[in-house]
Each structure stands twice: as structure tokens, then as C-alpha cells.
mmCIF file of C-alpha atoms in Angstrom:
data_model
loop_
_atom_site.group_PDB
_atom_site.id
_atom_site.type_symbol
_atom_site.label_atom_id
_atom_site.label_comp_id
_atom_site.label_asym_id
_atom_site.label_seq_id
_atom_site.Cartn_x
_atom_site.Cartn_y
_atom_site.Cartn_z
ATOM 1 C CA MET Y 1264 -16.956 17.033 -84.917
ATOM 2 C CA ALA Y 1265 -19.406 19.083 -86.941
ATOM 3 C CA GLU Y 1266 -20.588 22.311 -85.371
ATOM 4 C CA ARG Y 1267 -24.184 21.152 -85.609
ATOM 5 C CA GLU Y 1268 -23.488 17.987 -83.656
ATOM 6 C CA GLY Y 1269 -21.472 19.928 -81.093
ATOM 7 C CA ARG Y 1270 -24.390 22.248 -80.506
ATOM 8 C CA ARG Y 1271 -26.690 19.288 -80.018
ATOM 9 C CA LEU Y 1272 -24.399 17.944 -77.320
ATOM 10 C CA LEU Y 1273 -24.313 21.377 -75.676
ATOM 11 C CA ARG Y 1274 -28.104 21.389 -75.630
ATOM 12 C CA LEU Y 1275 -28.154 17.972 -74.002
ATOM 13 C CA VAL Y 1276 -25.821 19.269 -71.282
ATOM 14 C CA GLN Y 1277 -27.984 22.347 -70.755
ATOM 15 C CA GLU Y 1278 -31.127 20.215 -70.508
ATOM 16 C CA GLY Y 1279 -29.466 17.731 -68.156
ATOM 17 C CA ARG Y 1280 -30.200 14.729 -70.411
ATOM 18 C CA LEU Y 1281 -27.428 12.492 -69.172
ATOM 19 C CA GLU Y 1282 -28.372 9.208 -70.847
ATOM 20 C CA LEU Y 1283 -28.620 10.751 -74.315
ATOM 21 C CA LEU Y 1284 -25.399 12.632 -73.695
ATOM 22 C CA ARG Y 1285 -23.594 9.461 -72.645
ATOM 23 C CA ALA Y 1286 -24.882 7.683 -75.746
ATOM 24 C CA GLU Y 1287 -23.949 10.445 -78.188
ATOM 25 C CA LEU Y 1288 -20.646 11.696 -76.768
ATOM 26 C CA ARG Y 1289 -18.533 8.812 -78.037
ATOM 27 C CA PRO Y 1290 -15.017 7.917 -76.824
ATOM 28 C CA GLU Y 1291 -13.459 9.162 -80.054
ATOM 29 C CA ASP Y 1292 -15.026 12.585 -79.441
ATOM 30 C CA ILE Y 1293 -13.527 13.063 -75.999
ATOM 31 C CA PRO Y 1294 -10.226 14.778 -76.915
ATOM 32 C CA GLU Y 1295 -12.094 17.240 -79.076
ATOM 33 C CA ALA Y 1296 -14.882 17.771 -76.544
ATOM 34 C CA ARG Y 1297 -12.405 18.887 -73.885
ATOM 35 C CA SER Y 1298 -11.511 21.923 -75.970
ATOM 36 C CA TRP Y 1299 -15.033 22.975 -77.011
ATOM 37 C CA ARG Y 1300 -15.951 26.538 -76.077
ATOM 38 C CA TRP Y 1301 -19.193 28.430 -76.559
ATOM 39 C CA GLY Y 1302 -20.317 32.025 -76.418
ATOM 40 C CA ARG Y 1303 -18.488 35.305 -76.064
ATOM 41 C CA LEU Y 1304 -16.724 34.177 -72.895
ATOM 42 C CA GLY Y 1305 -15.805 30.715 -74.088
ATOM 43 C CA ASP Y 1306 -17.713 28.546 -71.611
ATOM 44 C CA THR Y 1307 -16.963 24.816 -71.550
ATOM 45 C CA LEU Y 1308 -19.508 22.034 -71.148
ATOM 46 C CA VAL Y 1309 -18.488 21.904 -67.485
ATOM 47 C CA HIS Y 1310 -19.372 25.600 -67.036
ATOM 48 C CA HIS Y 1311 -22.822 24.990 -68.504
ATOM 49 C CA ALA Y 1312 -23.512 21.933 -66.344
ATOM 50 C CA ALA Y 1313 -22.414 23.766 -63.179
ATOM 51 C CA ARG Y 1314 -24.391 26.907 -63.991
ATOM 52 C CA LEU Y 1315 -27.602 24.956 -64.587
ATOM 53 C CA GLY Y 1316 -27.191 22.667 -61.587
ATOM 54 C CA HIS Y 1317 -26.921 19.317 -63.362
ATOM 55 C CA ARG Y 1318 -24.784 17.425 -60.864
ATOM 56 C CA ASP Y 1319 -25.025 14.051 -62.628
ATOM 57 C CA VAL Y 1320 -23.923 15.606 -65.917
ATOM 58 C CA LEU Y 1321 -21.123 17.383 -64.100
ATOM 59 C CA GLU Y 1322 -19.905 14.088 -62.652
ATOM 60 C CA PHE Y 1323 -20.042 12.445 -66.076
ATOM 61 C CA LEU Y 1324 -18.015 15.228 -67.700
ATOM 62 C CA LEU Y 1325 -15.375 15.317 -64.999
ATOM 63 C CA ARG Y 1326 -15.006 11.702 -63.911
ATOM 64 C CA GLU Y 1327 -15.861 9.757 -67.043
ATOM 65 C CA LEU Y 1328 -14.570 12.162 -69.679
ATOM 66 C CA GLY Y 1329 -11.800 13.732 -67.646
ATOM 67 C CA MET Y 1330 -12.681 17.338 -68.456
ATOM 68 C CA ASP Y 1331 -10.927 20.169 -66.665
ATOM 69 C CA LEU Y 1332 -12.264 20.931 -63.202
ATOM 70 C CA GLU Y 1333 -10.506 24.307 -63.205
ATOM 71 C CA ALA Y 1334 -11.283 25.425 -66.773
ATOM 72 C CA ALA Y 1335 -11.571 29.237 -66.857
ATOM 73 C CA ASN Y 1336 -13.655 31.217 -69.316
ATOM 74 C CA GLY Y 1337 -12.905 34.714 -70.616
ATOM 75 C CA ASP Y 1338 -13.883 36.247 -67.278
ATOM 76 C CA TYR Y 1339 -11.695 33.700 -65.461
ATOM 77 C CA LYS Y 1340 -14.818 32.083 -63.997
ATOM 78 C CA ARG Y 1341 -14.369 28.465 -62.985
ATOM 79 C CA PRO Y 1342 -17.204 25.929 -62.775
ATOM 80 C CA LEU Y 1343 -17.233 26.503 -59.002
ATOM 81 C CA HIS Y 1344 -18.012 30.200 -59.572
ATOM 82 C CA GLU Y 1345 -20.940 29.205 -61.768
ATOM 83 C CA ALA Y 1346 -22.424 26.702 -59.313
ATOM 84 C CA ALA Y 1347 -21.924 29.019 -56.321
ATOM 85 C CA SER Y 1348 -23.405 32.064 -58.057
ATOM 86 C CA MET Y 1349 -26.555 30.132 -58.956
ATOM 87 C CA GLY Y 1350 -26.934 28.496 -55.537
ATOM 88 C CA HIS Y 1351 -26.594 24.902 -56.719
ATOM 89 C CA GLY Y 1352 -25.564 23.212 -53.475
ATOM 90 C CA GLN Y 1353 -25.075 19.690 -54.808
ATOM 91 C CA CYS Y 1354 -22.844 20.909 -57.626
ATOM 92 C CA VAL Y 1355 -20.820 23.068 -55.239
ATOM 93 C CA SER Y 1356 -20.283 20.136 -52.868
ATOM 94 C CA PHE Y 1357 -19.338 17.798 -55.701
ATOM 95 C CA LEU Y 1358 -16.828 20.264 -57.167
ATOM 96 C CA LEU Y 1359 -15.258 20.897 -53.766
ATOM 97 C CA ASP Y 1360 -15.072 17.191 -52.983
ATOM 98 C CA SER Y 1361 -13.437 16.710 -56.392
ATOM 99 C CA GLY Y 1362 -10.664 19.135 -55.466
ATOM 100 C CA ALA Y 1363 -11.819 22.462 -56.904
ATOM 101 C CA SER Y 1364 -9.838 25.464 -55.641
ATOM 102 C CA VAL Y 1365 -12.155 27.056 -53.100
ATOM 103 C CA ASP Y 1366 -10.768 30.607 -53.356
ATOM 104 C CA CYS Y 1367 -10.192 30.794 -57.108
ATOM 105 C CA LEU Y 1368 -10.594 34.289 -58.535
ATOM 106 C CA LYS Y 1369 -12.652 35.425 -61.468
ATOM 107 C CA LYS Y 1370 -12.431 38.826 -63.158
ATOM 108 C CA GLY Y 1371 -12.596 41.593 -60.558
ATOM 109 C CA ASP Y 1372 -11.119 39.246 -57.924
ATOM 110 C CA TRP Y 1373 -14.460 37.678 -57.013
ATOM 111 C CA THR Y 1374 -14.270 34.348 -55.152
ATOM 112 C CA PRO Y 1375 -16.952 31.644 -55.270
ATOM 113 C CA LEU Y 1376 -17.923 32.637 -51.709
ATOM 114 C CA MET Y 1377 -18.549 36.222 -52.834
ATOM 115 C CA MET Y 1378 -20.668 34.916 -55.705
ATOM 116 C CA ALA Y 1379 -22.605 32.702 -53.295
ATOM 117 C CA CYS Y 1380 -23.328 35.693 -51.049
ATOM 118 C CA THR Y 1381 -25.306 37.342 -53.845
ATOM 119 C CA ARG Y 1382 -27.945 34.701 -53.039
ATOM 120 C CA ARG Y 1383 -29.724 33.591 -49.889
ATOM 121 C CA ASN Y 1384 -28.553 29.960 -50.025
ATOM 122 C CA LEU Y 1385 -26.874 29.430 -46.672
ATOM 123 C CA GLN Y 1386 -26.140 25.777 -47.471
ATOM 124 C CA VAL Y 1387 -23.817 26.784 -50.312
ATOM 125 C CA ILE Y 1388 -22.091 29.454 -48.228
ATOM 126 C CA ARG Y 1389 -21.618 27.049 -45.330
ATOM 127 C CA SER Y 1390 -20.187 24.384 -47.668
ATOM 128 C CA LEU Y 1391 -17.627 26.812 -49.091
ATOM 129 C CA VAL Y 1392 -16.542 28.039 -45.654
ATOM 130 C CA GLU Y 1393 -16.278 24.501 -44.283
ATOM 131 C CA HIS Y 1394 -14.017 23.645 -47.230
ATOM 132 C CA GLY Y 1395 -11.693 26.499 -46.281
ATOM 133 C CA ALA Y 1396 -13.009 29.548 -48.146
ATOM 134 C CA ASN Y 1397 -11.553 32.734 -46.684
ATOM 135 C CA PRO Y 1398 -14.400 35.166 -45.831
ATOM 136 C CA LEU Y 1399 -11.976 38.083 -45.432
ATOM 137 C CA LEU Y 1400 -10.750 38.163 -49.032
ATOM 138 C CA ARG Y 1401 -11.669 41.357 -50.885
ATOM 139 C CA ASN Y 1402 -12.401 41.982 -54.550
ATOM 140 C CA LYS Y 1403 -10.939 44.798 -56.640
ATOM 141 C CA ASP Y 1404 -13.507 47.242 -55.218
ATOM 142 C CA GLY Y 1405 -12.507 46.319 -51.674
ATOM 143 C CA TRP Y 1406 -15.689 44.376 -50.901
ATOM 144 C CA ASN Y 1407 -15.569 41.154 -48.927
ATOM 145 C CA CYS Y 1408 -18.417 38.621 -48.818
ATOM 146 C CA PHE Y 1409 -19.978 40.363 -45.788
ATOM 147 C CA HIS Y 1410 -20.245 43.588 -47.754
ATOM 148 C CA ILE Y 1411 -21.909 41.742 -50.623
ATOM 149 C CA ALA Y 1412 -24.445 40.008 -48.358
ATOM 150 C CA SER Y 1413 -25.242 43.407 -46.804
ATOM 151 C CA ARG Y 1414 -26.120 44.777 -50.229
ATOM 152 C CA GLU Y 1415 -28.331 41.804 -51.013
ATOM 153 C CA GLY Y 1416 -30.230 42.075 -47.709
ATOM 154 C CA HIS Y 1417 -29.547 38.614 -46.285
ATOM 155 C CA PRO Y 1418 -29.508 38.858 -42.449
ATOM 156 C CA GLU Y 1419 -29.269 35.089 -41.952
ATOM 157 C CA VAL Y 1420 -26.145 34.977 -44.126
ATOM 158 C CA LEU Y 1421 -24.648 37.883 -42.194
ATOM 159 C CA ARG Y 1422 -25.322 36.185 -38.864
ATOM 160 C CA TYR Y 1423 -23.521 33.071 -40.057
ATOM 161 C CA LEU Y 1424 -20.540 35.075 -41.341
ATOM 162 C CA LEU Y 1425 -20.302 36.950 -38.038
ATOM 163 C CA ASP Y 1426 -20.348 33.627 -36.180
ATOM 164 C CA VAL Y 1427 -17.486 32.139 -38.215
ATOM 165 C CA SER Y 1428 -15.521 35.398 -38.543
ATOM 166 C CA PRO Y 1429 -16.488 37.882 -35.781
ATOM 167 C CA GLY Y 1430 -14.333 40.723 -37.148
ATOM 168 C CA ILE Y 1431 -15.586 40.488 -40.725
ATOM 169 C CA TRP Y 1432 -17.864 43.532 -40.310
ATOM 170 C CA ASP Y 1433 -14.868 45.850 -39.883
ATOM 171 C CA THR Y 1434 -14.237 46.463 -43.554
ATOM 172 C CA GLU Y 1435 -14.339 49.330 -46.028
ATOM 173 C CA SER Y 1436 -14.413 49.387 -49.806
ATOM 174 C CA THR Y 1437 -11.747 51.192 -51.788
ATOM 175 C CA VAL Y 1438 -13.885 54.347 -51.498
ATOM 176 C CA ARG Y 1439 -14.290 53.782 -47.735
ATOM 177 C CA ARG Y 1440 -17.895 52.599 -47.810
ATOM 178 C CA THR Y 1441 -18.871 50.225 -45.026
ATOM 179 C CA PRO Y 1442 -21.502 47.456 -45.153
ATOM 180 C CA LEU Y 1443 -23.709 49.827 -43.129
ATOM 181 C CA HIS Y 1444 -23.527 52.401 -45.943
ATOM 182 C CA THR Y 1445 -24.428 49.739 -48.466
ATOM 183 C CA ALA Y 1446 -27.360 48.313 -46.512
ATOM 184 C CA ALA Y 1447 -28.747 51.803 -45.842
ATOM 185 C CA MET Y 1448 -28.438 52.783 -49.490
ATOM 186 C CA HIS Y 1449 -30.264 49.669 -50.724
ATOM 187 C CA GLY Y 1450 -33.052 49.839 -48.160
ATOM 188 C CA CYS Y 1451 -32.149 46.620 -46.326
ATOM 189 C CA SER Y 1452 -33.768 47.495 -43.008
ATOM 190 C CA GLN Y 1453 -33.340 44.066 -41.384
ATOM 191 C CA VAL Y 1454 -29.654 44.146 -42.239
ATOM 192 C CA VAL Y 1455 -29.226 47.660 -40.861
ATOM 193 C CA GLU Y 1456 -30.883 46.574 -37.632
ATOM 194 C CA LEU Y 1457 -28.560 43.569 -37.374
ATOM 195 C CA LEU Y 1458 -25.460 45.648 -38.107
ATOM 196 C CA LEU Y 1459 -26.383 48.168 -35.435
ATOM 197 C CA GLU Y 1460 -26.936 45.357 -32.903
ATOM 198 C CA ARG Y 1461 -23.853 43.229 -33.553
ATOM 199 C CA CYS Y 1462 -21.253 45.492 -35.135
ATOM 200 C CA HIS Y 1463 -19.467 48.589 -33.939
ATOM 201 C CA TYR Y 1464 -19.625 51.166 -36.699
ATOM 202 C CA GLN Y 1465 -18.941 54.735 -35.683
ATOM 203 C CA PRO Y 1466 -21.964 57.063 -35.931
ATOM 204 C CA ASP Y 1467 -21.839 59.103 -39.132
ATOM 205 C CA SER Y 1468 -18.897 57.182 -40.562
ATOM 206 C CA ARG Y 1469 -18.031 58.786 -43.892
ATOM 207 C CA ASP Y 1470 -16.987 57.381 -47.223
ATOM 208 C CA ARG Y 1471 -14.428 59.112 -49.416
ATOM 209 C CA CYS Y 1472 -17.066 61.651 -50.527
ATOM 210 C CA GLY Y 1473 -18.065 62.341 -46.934
ATOM 211 C CA VAL Y 1474 -21.401 60.533 -47.301
ATOM 212 C CA THR Y 1475 -22.846 58.982 -44.137
ATOM 213 C CA PRO Y 1476 -25.238 55.993 -43.924
ATOM 214 C CA PHE Y 1477 -27.972 58.439 -42.895
ATOM 215 C CA MET Y 1478 -27.421 60.447 -46.088
ATOM 216 C CA ASP Y 1479 -27.573 57.237 -48.101
ATOM 217 C CA ALA Y 1480 -30.911 56.327 -46.524
ATOM 218 C CA ILE Y 1481 -32.371 59.812 -46.981
ATOM 219 C CA GLN Y 1482 -31.325 60.338 -50.592
ATOM 220 C CA ASN Y 1483 -32.819 56.970 -51.519
ATOM 221 C CA GLY Y 1484 -36.070 57.492 -49.635
ATOM 222 C CA HIS Y 1485 -35.589 54.831 -46.948
ATOM 223 C CA LEU Y 1486 -37.142 56.689 -44.039
ATOM 224 C CA ASP Y 1487 -37.499 53.611 -41.838
ATOM 225 C CA ILE Y 1488 -33.734 53.196 -41.965
ATOM 226 C CA ALA Y 1489 -33.135 56.919 -41.449
ATOM 227 C CA ARG Y 1490 -35.244 56.780 -38.274
ATOM 228 C CA MET Y 1491 -33.396 53.691 -37.089
ATOM 229 C CA LEU Y 1492 -30.037 55.404 -37.575
ATOM 230 C CA LEU Y 1493 -31.252 58.426 -35.633
ATOM 231 C CA GLU Y 1494 -32.673 56.400 -32.742
ATOM 232 C CA LYS Y 1495 -30.113 53.613 -32.439
ATOM 233 C CA HIS Y 1496 -26.942 55.158 -33.849
ATOM 234 C CA GLN Y 1497 -27.212 58.843 -32.986
ATOM 235 C CA ALA Y 1498 -26.856 59.895 -36.624
ATOM 236 C CA CYS Y 1499 -26.645 63.629 -37.227
ATOM 237 C CA PRO Y 1500 -29.308 64.850 -39.701
ATOM 238 C CA THR Y 1501 -27.307 67.969 -40.573
ATOM 239 C CA ALA Y 1502 -23.917 66.307 -41.093
ATOM 240 C CA MET Y 1503 -22.145 67.546 -44.218
ATOM 241 C CA ASP Y 1504 -20.427 65.609 -46.953
ATOM 242 C CA ALA Y 1505 -17.001 66.491 -48.355
ATOM 243 C CA LEU Y 1506 -18.499 69.349 -50.396
ATOM 244 C CA GLY Y 1507 -20.550 70.740 -47.536
ATOM 245 C CA ALA Y 1508 -23.935 69.360 -48.620
ATOM 246 C CA GLN Y 1509 -26.393 68.002 -46.064
ATOM 247 C CA ALA Y 1510 -28.869 65.147 -46.449
ATOM 248 C CA LEU Y 1511 -31.443 67.817 -47.363
ATOM 249 C CA HIS Y 1512 -29.498 68.868 -50.441
ATOM 250 C CA ARG Y 1513 -28.827 65.314 -51.517
ATOM 251 C CA ALA Y 1514 -32.553 64.536 -51.200
ATOM 252 C CA ALA Y 1515 -33.327 67.545 -53.399
ATOM 253 C CA VAL Y 1516 -31.007 66.163 -56.089
ATOM 254 C CA THR Y 1517 -32.698 62.735 -56.033
ATOM 255 C CA ALA Y 1518 -36.250 64.149 -55.744
ATOM 256 C CA GLN Y 1519 -37.025 62.415 -52.449
ATOM 257 C CA ASP Y 1520 -39.901 64.629 -51.368
ATOM 258 C CA GLY Y 1521 -40.826 62.383 -48.446
ATOM 259 C CA SER Y 1522 -37.300 62.632 -47.107
ATOM 260 C CA ILE Y 1523 -37.381 66.414 -47.420
ATOM 261 C CA GLN Y 1524 -40.695 66.553 -45.547
ATOM 262 C CA PHE Y 1525 -39.226 64.330 -42.821
ATOM 263 C CA LEU Y 1526 -36.074 66.428 -42.426
ATOM 264 C CA VAL Y 1527 -37.799 69.788 -42.336
ATOM 265 C CA SER Y 1528 -41.135 69.039 -40.658
ATOM 266 C CA GLU Y 1529 -40.098 66.341 -38.176
ATOM 267 C CA LEU Y 1530 -36.435 67.059 -37.511
ATOM 268 C CA GLY Y 1531 -36.463 70.828 -37.876
ATOM 269 C CA VAL Y 1532 -33.740 71.010 -40.525
ATOM 270 C CA ASP Y 1533 -33.529 74.492 -42.070
ATOM 271 C CA VAL Y 1534 -35.113 74.300 -45.521
ATOM 272 C CA ASN Y 1535 -32.924 77.227 -46.594
ATOM 273 C CA ALA Y 1536 -29.649 75.726 -45.367
ATOM 274 C CA ARG Y 1537 -26.755 76.365 -47.764
ATOM 275 C CA ALA Y 1538 -24.365 73.793 -49.228
ATOM 276 C CA THR Y 1539 -20.757 73.952 -50.416
ATOM 277 C CA SER Y 1540 -18.534 77.004 -50.578
ATOM 278 C CA LEU Y 1541 -20.954 78.384 -53.198
ATOM 279 C CA GLN Y 1542 -23.731 78.599 -50.603
ATOM 280 C CA ILE Y 1543 -26.291 76.730 -52.700
ATOM 281 C CA PRO Y 1544 -29.825 76.226 -51.275
ATOM 282 C CA ALA Y 1545 -31.699 72.963 -51.758
ATOM 283 C CA LEU Y 1546 -34.153 74.771 -54.052
ATOM 284 C CA HIS Y 1547 -31.346 75.376 -56.550
ATOM 285 C CA TYR Y 1548 -30.430 71.683 -56.609
ATOM 286 C CA ALA Y 1549 -34.014 70.653 -57.324
ATOM 287 C CA ALA Y 1550 -34.315 73.345 -60.001
ATOM 288 C CA LYS Y 1551 -31.118 72.301 -61.784
ATOM 289 C CA GLU Y 1552 -32.298 68.670 -61.897
ATOM 290 C CA GLY Y 1553 -35.727 69.747 -63.129
ATOM 291 C CA HIS Y 1554 -37.658 68.180 -60.238
ATOM 292 C CA ALA Y 1555 -40.808 70.306 -60.420
ATOM 293 C CA HIS Y 1556 -42.647 68.458 -57.665
ATOM 294 C CA THR Y 1557 -39.653 68.759 -55.352
ATOM 295 C CA ILE Y 1558 -39.518 72.492 -56.047
ATOM 296 C CA GLN Y 1559 -43.173 72.705 -54.983
ATOM 297 C CA THR Y 1560 -42.441 70.680 -51.844
ATOM 298 C CA LEU Y 1561 -39.552 72.944 -50.855
ATOM 299 C CA LEU Y 1562 -41.589 76.084 -51.486
ATOM 300 C CA ALA Y 1563 -44.486 74.704 -49.422
ATOM 301 C CA LEU Y 1564 -42.034 74.068 -46.579
ATOM 302 C CA GLY Y 1565 -40.857 77.676 -46.651
ATOM 303 C CA ALA Y 1566 -37.953 77.704 -49.093
ATOM 304 C CA ASP Y 1567 -37.064 81.270 -50.099
ATOM 305 C CA ILE Y 1568 -37.830 81.562 -53.795
ATOM 306 C CA GLN Y 1569 -35.760 84.754 -54.006
ATOM 307 C CA ALA Y 1570 -32.647 83.187 -52.451
ATOM 308 C CA LYS Y 1571 -29.410 83.425 -54.395
ATOM 309 C CA ASP Y 1572 -26.257 81.374 -54.122
ATOM 310 C CA GLY Y 1573 -22.752 82.671 -53.530
ATOM 311 C CA LYS Y 1574 -22.473 83.829 -57.144
ATOM 312 C CA GLY Y 1575 -25.749 85.710 -57.038
ATOM 313 C CA ARG Y 1576 -27.652 83.087 -59.049
ATOM 314 C CA SER Y 1577 -31.300 82.346 -58.385
ATOM 315 C CA ALA Y 1578 -33.082 79.013 -58.653
ATOM 316 C CA LEU Y 1579 -34.220 80.207 -62.087
ATOM 317 C CA HIS Y 1580 -30.592 80.431 -63.194
ATOM 318 C CA ALA Y 1581 -30.078 76.885 -61.927
ATOM 319 C CA ALA Y 1582 -33.110 75.598 -63.826
ATOM 320 C CA VAL Y 1583 -32.001 77.259 -67.062
ATOM 321 C CA ALA Y 1584 -28.424 76.043 -66.617
ATOM 322 C CA GLY Y 1585 -29.864 72.515 -66.538
ATOM 323 C CA GLN Y 1586 -32.142 73.372 -69.499
ATOM 324 C CA ARG Y 1587 -35.193 72.302 -67.481
ATOM 325 C CA ALA Y 1588 -38.240 73.860 -69.124
ATOM 326 C CA GLY Y 1589 -40.778 72.514 -66.618
ATOM 327 C CA ALA Y 1590 -38.853 73.901 -63.666
ATOM 328 C CA VAL Y 1591 -38.459 77.260 -65.435
ATOM 329 C CA ARG Y 1592 -42.221 77.505 -65.988
ATOM 330 C CA LEU Y 1593 -42.971 76.596 -62.377
ATOM 331 C CA LEU Y 1594 -40.548 79.139 -60.931
ATOM 332 C CA LEU Y 1595 -41.761 81.924 -63.214
ATOM 333 C CA ARG Y 1596 -45.388 81.172 -62.316
ATOM 334 C CA ALA Y 1597 -44.432 81.145 -58.623
ATOM 335 C CA GLY Y 1598 -43.245 84.717 -58.981
ATOM 336 C CA LEU Y 1599 -39.495 84.425 -59.522
ATOM 337 C CA ARG Y 1600 -38.382 87.074 -61.979
ATOM 338 C CA ASP Y 1601 -35.619 86.905 -64.538
ATOM 339 C CA GLY Y 1602 -33.047 88.883 -62.590
ATOM 340 C CA ALA Y 1603 -29.335 89.035 -63.262
ATOM 341 C CA ASP Y 1604 -26.784 86.981 -61.350
ATOM 342 C CA GLY Y 1605 -23.613 88.358 -59.821
ATOM 343 C CA SER Y 1606 -21.964 88.678 -63.230
ATOM 344 C CA GLY Y 1607 -24.954 90.479 -64.761
ATOM 345 C CA THR Y 1608 -26.195 87.461 -66.733
ATOM 346 C CA LEU Y 1609 -29.951 87.182 -67.045
ATOM 347 C CA ALA Y 1610 -31.364 83.699 -66.690
ATOM 348 C CA TRP Y 1611 -32.961 83.681 -70.143
ATOM 349 C CA GLN Y 1612 -29.551 84.346 -71.696
ATOM 350 C CA LEU Y 1613 -28.524 80.834 -70.619
ATOM 351 C CA ALA Y 1614 -31.446 79.217 -72.463
ATOM 352 C CA ARG Y 1615 -30.473 76.872 -75.289
ATOM 353 C CA LYS Y 1616 -33.298 74.407 -75.717
ATOM 354 C CA PRO Y 1617 -36.374 75.653 -77.626
ATOM 355 C CA GLN Y 1618 -38.658 74.511 -74.801
ATOM 356 C CA VAL Y 1619 -36.767 76.659 -72.292
ATOM 357 C CA ILE Y 1620 -36.837 79.689 -74.585
ATOM 358 C CA GLN Y 1621 -40.556 79.148 -75.100
ATOM 359 C CA ALA Y 1622 -41.109 79.060 -71.326
ATOM 360 C CA PHE Y 1623 -39.673 82.574 -71.042
ATOM 361 C CA GLN Y 1624 -41.661 83.788 -74.010
ATOM 362 C CA GLU Y 1625 -44.860 82.450 -72.461
ATOM 363 C CA SER Y 1626 -44.142 84.255 -69.200
ATOM 364 C CA GLN Y 1627 -43.749 87.513 -71.153
ATOM 365 C CA GLY Y 1628 -46.845 86.904 -73.281
ATOM 366 C CA THR Y 1629 -44.866 86.971 -76.525
ATOM 367 C CA THR Y 1630 -46.048 83.662 -78.005
#
């Protein structure tokens, strides 16, 4: 069949125009049509019908033309993956009733149930589980469907999964992140509340980097979740990660000024607390990232502008090491001088970008 005609038939499938498709896809075309593939991943007509939710077209392709129910594209996605990921309940039910493998794996070891949990369609999820989908299967990153629903912020899906598999919450990814970490990081407050009510996560559980759910909430600016973890889960606001950094330092890196205000003003966290074996203050982290407003916030909260880390470096050294001209200007105007670090290196000697060099020249009145 000519490529042009094949593309017309593909368009009819995509538009769900069954009668035209039935009229134009003639019996003599069927053997050839079964092998047609489109796009980078090599999707079949069945993939397209399932992805777009055309159940009648799907039935025509499978039952009348005998196309492959389990055809896999380049990512090993089956038609069931496509229908589940897009929340097309009728297509999912039809494929399952037609004998589709309920726990087939696509690239990354994702099942159709995992794909379904990226959406809020409980009907699809229920249909997959009732046809035998295993909720405890994990993908290559160690996430099961409960973990995925926690990221997406779907409390009603999580309640259902807990009802059908009460122990499903007790899972960690390959880097030891729990669903509570994930929900806190993504700001899913309803999910966090549900997890704290129905699950049994240890307070301040740590991932492989030593990050707690509280740190995740703070460094992403989710103060409602941070408060919830403090009140209902006894989170420790000064817990340290694997490198010795507190939530304060992580908030300085991500420029979460509101989180910094909350930690210092409401919780009494020491604004000059040091992190890692190098004894680095939060001010240095903000300076290295070039977060001028965060530098101002820390200084207003009492950060010591003259503080040096374990190698004798000031915040000015950190700003120049990151080649952050705006932060350099701010620190110089705030009164921080270009002193030497523990090795005798002056901050300006680290300057590489013209804007950073100009900032020093301006402070010395040489431009």
C-alpha cells in the first residue's frame, strides 16, 4: 500500500472514524496493515486507537482484522499501557476482557497500573486491579504504583490502594525514598496528611543522601507540609543529611526565603549553623548560588557576614567561586571586604567572568 494511503488510514484511526476506516481498509490490505508502524517508536494502529480512546476502532482492529493485542513499540509499550496512561476506561476494560496481559512491562519496568496511577481515574485503576494487576510490583527506580500516586497527589487513589493492599505503603525507591518523601517534595498536602494518618513511616526517615521529608518540604517551599510534619510526625527541624547540612542550608541553596524565615524566626534555628565537615554557613550556600535576595534575608535574620568556613573562606569567596556578580556586588556593598582565605587567596583572584571582575573594580572606584 502506498505511504500516502497508509497515512490516510492512520488519520482515520486517530480521528476515530470507524465507518470510513472499515470502508477503506480492504481485506487485501489486512496482512500489510498488521505490520504498519509509525513514528520514532514504531506505534501500530492499535497503539494509536488505544491512546486516543477509540474503543470501537480498537475492537474493529483486533476482532475484525486480527491485529496483535500485545504488539510492543520501541519502548515496549503495549496498547494496554497506552489506554491506561491516558485514562481511557472503556478501552482498558475491552483490552483486559480480550486477554491483554495485565502486568506487561514497558521500558523502565512500568506496568499499566503504574501508568494509570499517573492519573486520577479510579475506574481504570480499579479495573486493572480487579483483573489481577499486582500493586506491589516495582519499576527500575524501585517505585510501585503507590509511590507514583503519592507523587501525583491523588488521595482517593491512595485510599483505594491501601484498602486492596494494606502494606503497600511500606516501600522505598532504589535511593531509599518513601512515598512520604515524594509527597512532601511535590507539595501534595492532602496526600501527606493521609500518609501520616494511615501509614507508619518513621519520623525523619532518610533517603540515601540523608534527606528527610521535612527537608524536602522546606527546600521546596511547602511550609504547610513542613508544619504538618512537625505537628503530626515530630520531625526534627535541625536534622542533618548525609553531608551534615540542615534544612536551613538546603533552603539557602534553593532560595526558599519563606522557609528560611520560618526556620529561624518561628522555630529558632540558628541562622549561623554550620554544615558539613567544612563548617559552611547558610550564607555561603546562598552566595555560591548567586541568590541575592536570599543573602539579604539571611543577613536581616542575623547571619554573620564576616563568618568563614573551615578553610577560612568568606561568603565573598563563595560568590566569586560561583562567578555570581550580583552576589559579589551585594556582599561588597554590605561591608564584606576582599580578605584572604586560609590559603592566602584573595576573593578577586578567583574572578573569571568580566561581570565579576567589574564588580570588584566598581567597589574600588577604578571603573
